[in-house]
Amino acid sequence: MEIRSLDGDDPATITALLPGFRETMSHELPDDPPVTEALLARLMQRRHGTDRVVLAAFDGGTAAGSLKLGLDLAESADAGHGSLWVFPGFRRRGAGRLLIEAARSELADRGRSLLLLDAPHTNASESFAAAIGARCTVTNLRNRLRLDEEVRARLDGYADGKVPGYHLAFWLGGCPDNLVDSYALAWGELDVQVNGQARIVAPTAADVRAREEEAARTGHRQYTAAAVENGTGAVVAYSTLYVRDSPMADAGEVLVLPDHRRRGLGTLTKAFATAWAARENPRLALVQAWNETENAAIAALNGKLGFAADSSWSTYELKT
């Protein structure tokens, strides 16, 4: 086995890794549609405010597995956070350990002391984590929403709702100029650690535009619904959803500022964004969403809209 460092933004990287990644996902998530180039490109691309490490194990000319990390460029950041995949035909041959050691060395050279890796929460993952001395720090649920007629009607009903004191704004792609500064302020209140992404402190309109361009570069269309306070014109809640050339879309962020919670704004914005995307994309059949097992509010919102958990994924921490 040979470990190679790859460029996550190079189409050649996607070409090399796609067959193995597609086979892996067909085993881990057999009810999902096949992985597309756009999805893998989105997973591998360098995100705004981060550096990206992509390592791959090769058996001759064939990729046997990969490990990708996002490194937050903030001065206080001390970790690399990403995912490890060993492709089915190459398991139990040492590829996972080789990739872990290469990642630890890469992070140590950059002065970082923590390696965080996400993986399906299975007996095999738990055994591997124990063998390399990693510990589980958090578990997330993967939820799926099947867009059948009943669910679409439910979404439309919630999306048509009104919340006194607020009005809905929505956009595809770029945030309107008259809202972008307020939208950036709201985004700055989001305090969720996301695999491979930076925690942008005090984001600006330029940060918003950079994120929008990232999505577009990998063939993802961003649907956003936001609640705007009538008196101030401020964005106080929003939900995003990403659609690509696939029957499955990805739910993005859901945020409601603390002073505006328990009024139905999360339900309104997430239902609207999802219903809107479903109407505009007849091929769309599934939406996947993630939430921490301890986030009761998001779990309740997902359940209300019709999402059902189908698997759990954990983050494992390892010292470099």
mmCIF file of C-alpha atoms in Angstrom:
data_model
loop_
_atom_site.group_PDB
_atom_site.id
_atom_site.type_symbol
_atom_site.label_atom_id
_atom_site.label_comp_id
_atom_site.label_asym_id
_atom_site.label_seq_id
_atom_site.Cartn_x
_atom_site.Cartn_y
_atom_site.Cartn_z
ATOM 1 C CA MET A 1 0.000 0.000 0.000
ATOM 2 C CA GLU A 2 1.200 3.495 -0.865
ATOM 3 C CA ILE A 3 -0.137 6.690 0.760
ATOM 4 C CA ARG A 4 -0.514 9.658 -1.588
ATOM 5 C CA SER A 5 -1.470 13.249 -0.862
ATOM 6 C CA LEU A 6 -4.144 14.490 -3.265
ATOM 7 C CA ASP A 7 -5.776 17.801 -4.128
ATOM 8 C CA GLY A 8 -9.453 17.671 -3.147
ATOM 9 C CA ASP A 9 -10.293 20.343 -5.720
ATOM 10 C CA ASP A 10 -8.693 18.452 -8.616
ATOM 11 C CA PRO A 11 -11.182 16.559 -10.822
ATOM 12 C CA ALA A 12 -8.584 13.781 -11.130
ATOM 13 C CA THR A 13 -8.935 13.138 -7.393
ATOM 14 C CA ILE A 14 -12.687 12.674 -7.748
ATOM 15 C CA THR A 15 -12.170 10.320 -10.692
ATOM 16 C CA ALA A 16 -9.693 8.205 -8.706
ATOM 17 C CA LEU A 17 -11.803 7.943 -5.541
ATOM 18 C CA LEU A 18 -15.348 7.777 -6.936
ATOM 19 C CA PRO A 19 -15.519 4.005 -7.713
ATOM 20 C CA GLY A 20 -14.397 2.999 -4.222
ATOM 21 C CA PHE A 21 -16.471 5.640 -2.493
ATOM 22 C CA ARG A 22 -19.568 4.665 -4.485
ATOM 23 C CA GLU A 23 -19.075 0.995 -3.548
ATOM 24 C CA THR A 24 -18.570 1.940 0.105
ATOM 25 C CA MET A 25 -21.757 3.980 0.283
ATOM 26 C CA SER A 26 -23.727 1.204 -1.416
ATOM 27 C CA HIS A 27 -22.693 -1.010 1.514
ATOM 28 C CA GLU A 28 -23.128 1.550 4.314
ATOM 29 C CA LEU A 29 -26.288 3.226 2.977
ATOM 30 C CA PRO A 30 -27.854 0.749 0.550
ATOM 31 C CA ASP A 31 -31.158 2.626 0.246
ATOM 32 C CA ASP A 32 -29.495 5.825 -0.968
ATOM 33 C CA PRO A 33 -29.107 6.714 -4.639
ATOM 34 C CA PRO A 34 -25.588 6.179 -6.064
ATOM 35 C CA VAL A 35 -22.953 8.712 -5.049
ATOM 36 C CA THR A 36 -22.447 11.345 -7.735
ATOM 37 C CA GLU A 37 -19.335 13.244 -8.758
ATOM 38 C CA ALA A 38 -20.942 16.409 -7.376
ATOM 39 C CA LEU A 39 -21.432 14.879 -3.936
ATOM 40 C CA LEU A 40 -17.876 13.572 -3.700
ATOM 41 C CA ALA A 41 -16.493 16.886 -4.990
ATOM 42 C CA ARG A 42 -18.467 18.690 -2.275
ATOM 43 C CA LEU A 43 -17.051 16.388 0.395
ATOM 44 C CA MET A 44 -13.477 16.783 -0.811
ATOM 45 C CA GLN A 45 -13.344 20.488 -1.674
ATOM 46 C CA ARG A 46 -11.417 23.005 0.389
ATOM 47 C CA ARG A 47 -13.957 25.036 2.371
ATOM 48 C CA HIS A 48 -13.836 28.744 3.141
ATOM 49 C CA GLY A 49 -11.560 29.496 6.090
ATOM 50 C CA THR A 50 -9.919 26.073 6.030
ATOM 51 C CA ASP A 51 -7.044 24.139 4.612
ATOM 52 C CA ARG A 52 -7.777 20.679 3.241
ATOM 53 C CA VAL A 53 -5.794 17.458 3.578
ATOM 54 C CA VAL A 54 -6.759 14.533 1.356
ATOM 55 C CA LEU A 55 -4.786 11.318 1.758
ATOM 56 C CA ALA A 56 -5.420 8.144 -0.193
ATOM 57 C CA ALA A 57 -4.098 4.610 0.098
ATOM 58 C CA PHE A 58 -3.317 3.033 -3.265
ATOM 59 C CA ASP A 59 -2.811 -0.619 -4.092
ATOM 60 C CA GLY A 60 -0.974 -0.251 -7.379
ATOM 61 C CA GLY A 61 -3.097 2.118 -9.428
ATOM 62 C CA THR A 62 -6.322 1.507 -7.507
ATOM 63 C CA ALA A 63 -7.508 3.585 -4.575
ATOM 64 C CA ALA A 64 -8.030 1.406 -1.493
ATOM 65 C CA GLY A 65 -9.303 4.106 0.855
ATOM 66 C CA SER A 66 -9.136 7.791 1.690
ATOM 67 C CA LEU A 67 -8.949 10.177 4.607
ATOM 68 C CA LYS A 68 -9.925 13.807 4.240
ATOM 69 C CA LEU A 69 -9.485 16.531 6.841
ATOM 70 C CA GLY A 70 -10.569 20.130 7.147
ATOM 71 C CA LEU A 71 -8.240 22.368 9.124
ATOM 72 C CA ASP A 72 -9.801 25.524 10.524
ATOM 73 C CA LEU A 73 -7.311 28.338 9.884
ATOM 74 C CA ALA A 74 -8.292 30.253 13.034
ATOM 75 C CA GLU A 75 -5.295 30.789 15.315
ATOM 76 C CA SER A 76 -6.934 28.922 18.185
ATOM 77 C CA ALA A 77 -7.777 25.814 16.154
ATOM 78 C CA ASP A 78 -5.884 22.691 17.224
ATOM 79 C CA ALA A 79 -7.606 19.897 15.332
ATOM 80 C CA GLY A 80 -8.135 18.395 11.924
ATOM 81 C CA HIS A 81 -11.682 17.102 11.426
ATOM 82 C CA GLY A 82 -12.755 14.759 8.675
ATOM 83 C CA SER A 83 -13.627 11.225 7.635
ATOM 84 C CA LEU A 84 -11.861 7.925 7.020
ATOM 85 C CA TRP A 85 -13.059 5.395 4.456
ATOM 86 C CA VAL A 86 -11.497 2.053 3.603
ATOM 87 C CA PHE A 87 -13.151 0.690 0.488
ATOM 88 C CA PRO A 88 -14.808 -2.764 0.822
ATOM 89 C CA GLY A 89 -12.379 -4.783 -1.285
ATOM 90 C CA PHE A 90 -9.386 -3.589 0.740
ATOM 91 C CA ARG A 91 -10.500 -3.940 4.354
ATOM 92 C CA ARG A 92 -8.423 -5.783 6.967
ATOM 93 C CA ARG A 93 -5.267 -5.192 4.953
ATOM 94 C CA GLY A 94 -3.832 -2.303 6.966
ATOM 95 C CA ALA A 95 -5.008 0.613 4.800
ATOM 96 C CA GLY A 96 -6.919 2.237 7.685
ATOM 97 C CA ARG A 97 -3.943 2.239 10.032
ATOM 98 C CA LEU A 98 -1.641 3.576 7.314
ATOM 99 C CA LEU A 99 -4.034 6.458 6.623
ATOM 100 C CA ILE A 100 -4.389 7.229 10.342
ATOM 101 C CA GLU A 101 -0.635 7.344 10.857
ATOM 102 C CA ALA A 102 -0.176 9.553 7.788
ATOM 103 C CA ALA A 103 -2.862 11.926 9.055
ATOM 104 C CA ARG A 104 -1.341 12.080 12.544
ATOM 105 C CA SER A 105 2.041 12.885 11.044
ATOM 106 C CA GLU A 106 0.542 15.568 8.797
ATOM 107 C CA LEU A 107 -1.221 17.243 11.730
ATOM 108 C CA ALA A 108 1.802 17.000 14.023
ATOM 109 C CA ASP A 109 3.927 18.704 11.365
ATOM 110 C CA ARG A 110 1.389 21.552 11.388
ATOM 111 C CA GLY A 111 1.472 21.845 15.176
ATOM 112 C CA ARG A 112 -1.982 20.328 15.709
ATOM 113 C CA SER A 113 -2.605 17.841 18.479
ATOM 114 C CA LEU A 114 -6.072 16.411 17.727
ATOM 115 C CA LEU A 115 -7.393 14.202 14.944
ATOM 116 C CA LEU A 116 -11.201 14.052 14.749
ATOM 117 C CA LEU A 117 -12.783 11.485 12.444
ATOM 118 C CA ASP A 118 -16.425 10.772 11.650
ATOM 119 C CA ALA A 119 -17.560 7.235 10.879
ATOM 120 C CA PRO A 120 -20.709 5.102 10.999
ATOM 121 C CA HIS A 121 -21.399 4.045 14.592
ATOM 122 C CA THR A 122 -20.969 0.293 14.128
ATOM 123 C CA ASN A 123 -19.268 -2.520 16.006
ATOM 124 C CA ALA A 124 -16.488 -2.470 13.413
ATOM 125 C CA SER A 125 -15.899 1.270 13.915
ATOM 126 C CA GLU A 126 -15.920 0.891 17.692
ATOM 127 C CA SER A 127 -13.410 -1.953 17.512
ATOM 128 C CA PHE A 128 -11.110 -0.050 15.174
ATOM 129 C CA ALA A 129 -11.310 3.083 17.346
ATOM 130 C CA ALA A 130 -10.402 1.073 20.446
ATOM 131 C CA ALA A 131 -7.492 -0.568 18.639
ATOM 132 C CA ILE A 132 -5.927 2.776 17.677
ATOM 133 C CA GLY A 133 -6.674 4.473 21.011
ATOM 134 C CA ALA A 134 -9.446 6.811 19.828
ATOM 135 C CA ARG A 135 -12.456 7.778 21.911
ATOM 136 C CA CYS A 136 -15.991 8.680 20.857
ATOM 137 C CA THR A 137 -16.846 12.316 21.621
ATOM 138 C CA VAL A 138 -20.288 12.799 20.046
ATOM 139 C CA THR A 139 -22.861 10.840 18.061
ATOM 140 C CA ASN A 140 -25.076 12.243 15.315
ATOM 141 C CA LEU A 141 -28.213 10.838 13.774
ATOM 142 C CA ARG A 142 -28.669 10.726 10.027
ATOM 143 C CA ASN A 143 -32.319 11.384 9.178
ATOM 144 C CA ARG A 144 -34.097 10.844 5.864
ATOM 145 C CA LEU A 145 -37.266 12.447 4.577
ATOM 146 C CA ARG A 146 -39.061 10.586 1.808
ATOM 147 C CA LEU A 147 -40.880 13.123 -0.343
ATOM 148 C CA ASP A 148 -44.084 11.183 -0.930
ATOM 149 C CA GLU A 149 -47.454 12.872 -1.430
ATOM 150 C CA GLU A 150 -48.303 12.851 2.265
ATOM 151 C CA VAL A 151 -45.001 14.462 3.257
ATOM 152 C CA ARG A 152 -45.209 17.042 0.479
ATOM 153 C CA ALA A 153 -48.679 18.042 1.668
ATOM 154 C CA ARG A 154 -47.430 18.344 5.242
ATOM 155 C CA LEU A 155 -44.504 20.514 4.160
ATOM 156 C CA ASP A 156 -46.788 22.753 2.098
ATOM 157 C CA GLY A 157 -49.061 23.191 5.101
ATOM 158 C CA TYR A 158 -46.239 24.311 7.380
ATOM 159 C CA ALA A 159 -44.678 26.439 4.626
ATOM 160 C CA ASP A 160 -47.942 28.372 4.225
ATOM 161 C CA GLY A 161 -47.958 29.308 7.906
ATOM 162 C CA LYS A 162 -47.637 32.843 9.232
ATOM 163 C CA VAL A 163 -45.824 34.021 12.348
ATOM 164 C CA PRO A 164 -46.956 37.461 13.582
ATOM 165 C CA GLY A 165 -44.195 40.048 13.493
ATOM 166 C CA TYR A 166 -42.149 38.336 10.804
ATOM 167 C CA HIS A 167 -42.162 37.834 7.073
ATOM 168 C CA LEU A 168 -40.431 35.247 4.922
ATOM 169 C CA ALA A 169 -37.607 35.952 2.484
ATOM 170 C CA PHE A 170 -36.237 33.243 0.227
ATOM 171 C CA TRP A 171 -33.613 32.908 -2.451
ATOM 172 C CA LEU A 172 -31.862 30.412 -4.694
ATOM 173 C CA GLY A 173 -28.105 30.846 -4.820
ATOM 174 C CA GLY A 174 -26.977 34.291 -3.700
ATOM 175 C CA CYS A 175 -28.498 36.115 -0.744
ATOM 176 C CA PRO A 176 -30.095 39.441 -1.772
ATOM 177 C CA ASP A 177 -27.776 42.398 -1.221
ATOM 178 C CA ASN A 178 -30.231 44.111 1.122
ATOM 179 C CA LEU A 179 -30.185 41.106 3.486
ATOM 180 C CA VAL A 180 -26.655 39.773 3.216
ATOM 181 C CA ASP A 181 -25.154 41.747 6.122
ATOM 182 C CA SER A 182 -27.963 40.727 8.456
ATOM 183 C CA TYR A 183 -27.782 37.137 7.230
ATOM 184 C CA ALA A 184 -24.042 37.113 7.978
ATOM 185 C CA LEU A 185 -24.704 38.349 11.533
ATOM 186 C CA ALA A 186 -27.231 35.566 12.094
ATOM 187 C CA TRP A 187 -24.853 32.946 10.695
ATOM 188 C CA GLY A 188 -22.244 34.142 13.197
ATOM 189 C CA GLU A 189 -24.467 32.903 16.025
ATOM 190 C CA LEU A 190 -24.355 29.316 14.769
ATOM 191 C CA ASP A 191 -22.287 27.276 17.215
ATOM 192 C CA VAL A 192 -22.129 23.815 15.683
ATOM 193 C CA GLN A 193 -18.954 21.935 14.827
ATOM 194 C CA VAL A 194 -19.242 20.706 11.242
ATOM 195 C CA ASN A 195 -16.902 18.146 9.723
ATOM 196 C CA GLY A 196 -14.297 19.900 7.595
ATOM 197 C CA GLN A 197 -15.692 23.415 7.948
ATOM 198 C CA ALA A 198 -14.337 26.463 9.721
ATOM 199 C CA ARG A 199 -16.050 28.225 12.598
ATOM 200 C CA ILE A 200 -16.100 31.707 11.059
ATOM 201 C CA VAL A 201 -16.008 34.351 13.785
ATOM 202 C CA ALA A 202 -17.966 37.532 12.962
ATOM 203 C CA PRO A 203 -18.701 36.569 9.318
ATOM 204 C CA THR A 204 -19.235 39.303 6.748
ATOM 205 C CA ALA A 205 -20.979 39.550 3.413
ATOM 206 C CA ALA A 206 -17.717 38.436 1.781
ATOM 207 C CA ASP A 207 -17.803 35.208 3.827
ATOM 208 C CA VAL A 208 -21.386 34.578 2.730
ATOM 209 C CA ARG A 209 -20.436 35.047 -0.919
ATOM 210 C CA ALA A 210 -17.468 32.698 -0.543
ATOM 211 C CA ARG A 211 -19.717 29.937 0.813
ATOM 212 C CA GLU A 212 -22.220 30.451 -1.976
ATOM 213 C CA GLU A 213 -19.462 30.152 -4.574
ATOM 214 C CA GLU A 214 -18.212 26.933 -2.953
ATOM 215 C CA ALA A 215 -21.574 25.279 -3.387
ATOM 216 C CA ALA A 216 -21.905 26.439 -6.988
ATOM 217 C CA ARG A 217 -18.429 25.139 -7.905
ATOM 218 C CA THR A 218 -19.483 21.582 -7.077
ATOM 219 C CA GLY A 219 -22.861 21.743 -8.795
ATOM 220 C CA HIS A 220 -24.946 22.372 -5.671
ATOM 221 C CA ARG A 221 -27.879 24.768 -5.697
ATOM 222 C CA GLN A 222 -28.543 26.432 -2.341
ATOM 223 C CA TYR A 223 -32.169 27.042 -1.376
ATOM 224 C CA THR A 224 -32.551 29.400 1.594
ATOM 225 C CA ALA A 225 -35.625 30.514 3.520
ATOM 226 C CA ALA A 226 -35.213 33.219 6.168
ATOM 227 C CA ALA A 227 -37.497 34.816 8.722
ATOM 228 C CA VAL A 228 -37.135 38.602 8.786
ATOM 229 C CA GLU A 229 -38.358 40.651 11.746
ATOM 230 C CA ASN A 230 -40.829 43.245 10.537
ATOM 231 C CA GLY A 231 -39.768 46.065 12.822
ATOM 232 C CA THR A 232 -36.010 45.822 12.317
ATOM 233 C CA GLY A 233 -35.617 44.110 8.935
ATOM 234 C CA ALA A 234 -33.150 41.717 10.579
ATOM 235 C CA VAL A 235 -32.735 38.071 9.603
ATOM 236 C CA VAL A 236 -33.525 36.211 12.831
ATOM 237 C CA ALA A 237 -33.910 32.648 11.527
ATOM 238 C CA TYR A 238 -33.005 30.696 8.418
ATOM 239 C CA SER A 239 -32.773 27.223 6.903
ATOM 240 C CA THR A 240 -30.724 26.038 3.933
ATOM 241 C CA LEU A 241 -30.990 23.056 1.617
ATOM 242 C CA TYR A 242 -28.623 21.875 -1.123
ATOM 243 C CA VAL A 243 -29.790 20.210 -4.338
ATOM 244 C CA ARG A 244 -27.490 18.523 -6.857
ATOM 245 C CA ASP A 245 -27.993 16.236 -9.844
ATOM 246 C CA SER A 246 -29.377 13.424 -7.691
ATOM 247 C CA PRO A 247 -32.692 12.228 -6.251
ATOM 248 C CA MET A 248 -31.329 13.104 -2.788
ATOM 249 C CA ALA A 249 -30.733 16.587 -1.374
ATOM 250 C CA ASP A 250 -28.917 17.672 1.789
ATOM 251 C CA ALA A 251 -30.539 19.759 4.495
ATOM 252 C CA GLY A 252 -28.056 22.400 5.614
ATOM 253 C CA GLU A 253 -28.194 24.734 8.588
ATOM 254 C CA VAL A 254 -31.193 25.595 10.729
ATOM 255 C CA LEU A 255 -30.789 28.611 12.990
ATOM 256 C CA VAL A 256 -33.198 30.611 15.128
ATOM 257 C CA LEU A 257 -31.710 33.392 17.231
ATOM 258 C CA PRO A 258 -32.375 32.891 20.973
ATOM 259 C CA ASP A 259 -34.778 35.822 21.405
ATOM 260 C CA HIS A 260 -36.999 34.503 18.606
ATOM 261 C CA ARG A 261 -37.321 30.834 19.519
ATOM 262 C CA ARG A 262 -40.479 28.850 20.329
ATOM 263 C CA ARG A 263 -42.535 30.757 17.754
ATOM 264 C CA GLY A 264 -42.407 28.290 14.889
ATOM 265 C CA LEU A 265 -39.734 30.038 12.826
ATOM 266 C CA GLY A 266 -37.574 26.919 12.513
ATOM 267 C CA THR A 267 -40.557 24.927 11.275
ATOM 268 C CA LEU A 268 -41.588 27.663 8.860
ATOM 269 C CA THR A 269 -38.168 28.186 7.277
ATOM 270 C CA LYS A 270 -37.166 24.513 7.018
ATOM 271 C CA ALA A 271 -40.564 23.459 5.660
ATOM 272 C CA PHE A 272 -40.578 26.285 3.121
ATOM 273 C CA ALA A 273 -37.058 25.612 1.830
ATOM 274 C CA THR A 274 -37.754 21.888 1.521
ATOM 275 C CA ALA A 275 -41.191 22.268 -0.088
ATOM 276 C CA TRP A 276 -39.869 24.876 -2.522
ATOM 277 C CA ALA A 277 -36.936 22.680 -3.602
ATOM 278 C CA ALA A 278 -39.260 19.682 -3.987
ATOM 279 C CA ARG A 279 -41.606 21.623 -6.270
ATOM 280 C CA GLU A 280 -38.785 22.921 -8.451
ATOM 281 C CA ASN A 281 -36.988 19.571 -8.723
ATOM 282 C CA PRO A 282 -39.478 16.815 -9.677
ATOM 283 C CA ARG A 283 -36.712 14.204 -9.526
ATOM 284 C CA LEU A 284 -36.117 14.902 -5.850
ATOM 285 C CA ALA A 285 -37.256 11.963 -3.708
ATOM 286 C CA LEU A 286 -35.177 12.160 -0.514
ATOM 287 C CA VAL A 287 -33.675 14.732 1.829
ATOM 288 C CA GLN A 288 -31.036 13.810 4.384
ATOM 289 C CA ALA A 289 -30.397 15.802 7.558
ATOM 290 C CA TRP A 290 -28.046 15.414 10.504
ATOM 291 C CA ASN A 291 -28.390 16.282 14.164
ATOM 292 C CA GLU A 292 -26.598 15.491 17.389
ATOM 293 C CA THR A 293 -28.423 12.929 19.499
ATOM 294 C CA GLU A 294 -28.549 15.463 22.354
ATOM 295 C CA ASN A 295 -30.047 18.282 20.266
ATOM 296 C CA ALA A 296 -33.658 17.752 21.289
ATOM 297 C CA ALA A 297 -34.981 20.843 19.501
ATOM 298 C CA ILE A 298 -33.650 19.871 16.064
ATOM 299 C CA ALA A 299 -34.631 16.245 16.592
ATOM 300 C CA ALA A 300 -38.187 17.356 17.383
ATOM 301 C CA LEU A 301 -38.280 19.649 14.332
ATOM 302 C CA ASN A 302 -37.081 16.880 12.033
ATOM 303 C CA GLY A 303 -39.655 14.495 13.447
ATOM 304 C CA LYS A 304 -42.417 17.059 13.035
ATOM 305 C CA LEU A 305 -41.648 17.421 9.342
ATOM 306 C CA GLY A 306 -41.511 13.666 8.801
ATOM 307 C CA PHE A 307 -37.800 12.853 8.954
ATOM 308 C CA ALA A 308 -36.885 9.428 10.344
ATOM 309 C CA ALA A 309 -33.457 8.436 11.672
ATOM 310 C CA ASP A 310 -31.877 5.549 9.789
ATOM 311 C CA SER A 311 -28.334 5.412 11.151
ATOM 312 C CA SER A 312 -25.969 6.981 13.660
ATOM 313 C CA TRP A 313 -22.494 8.344 13.016
ATOM 314 C CA SER A 314 -19.905 9.206 15.633
ATOM 315 C CA THR A 315 -16.888 11.482 15.936
ATOM 316 C CA TYR A 316 -13.759 9.855 17.305
ATOM 317 C CA GLU A 317 -10.866 11.795 18.842
ATOM 318 C CA LEU A 318 -7.241 10.743 18.649
ATOM 319 C CA LYS A 319 -4.127 12.546 19.861
ATOM 320 C CA THR A 320 -1.438 13.124 17.275
#
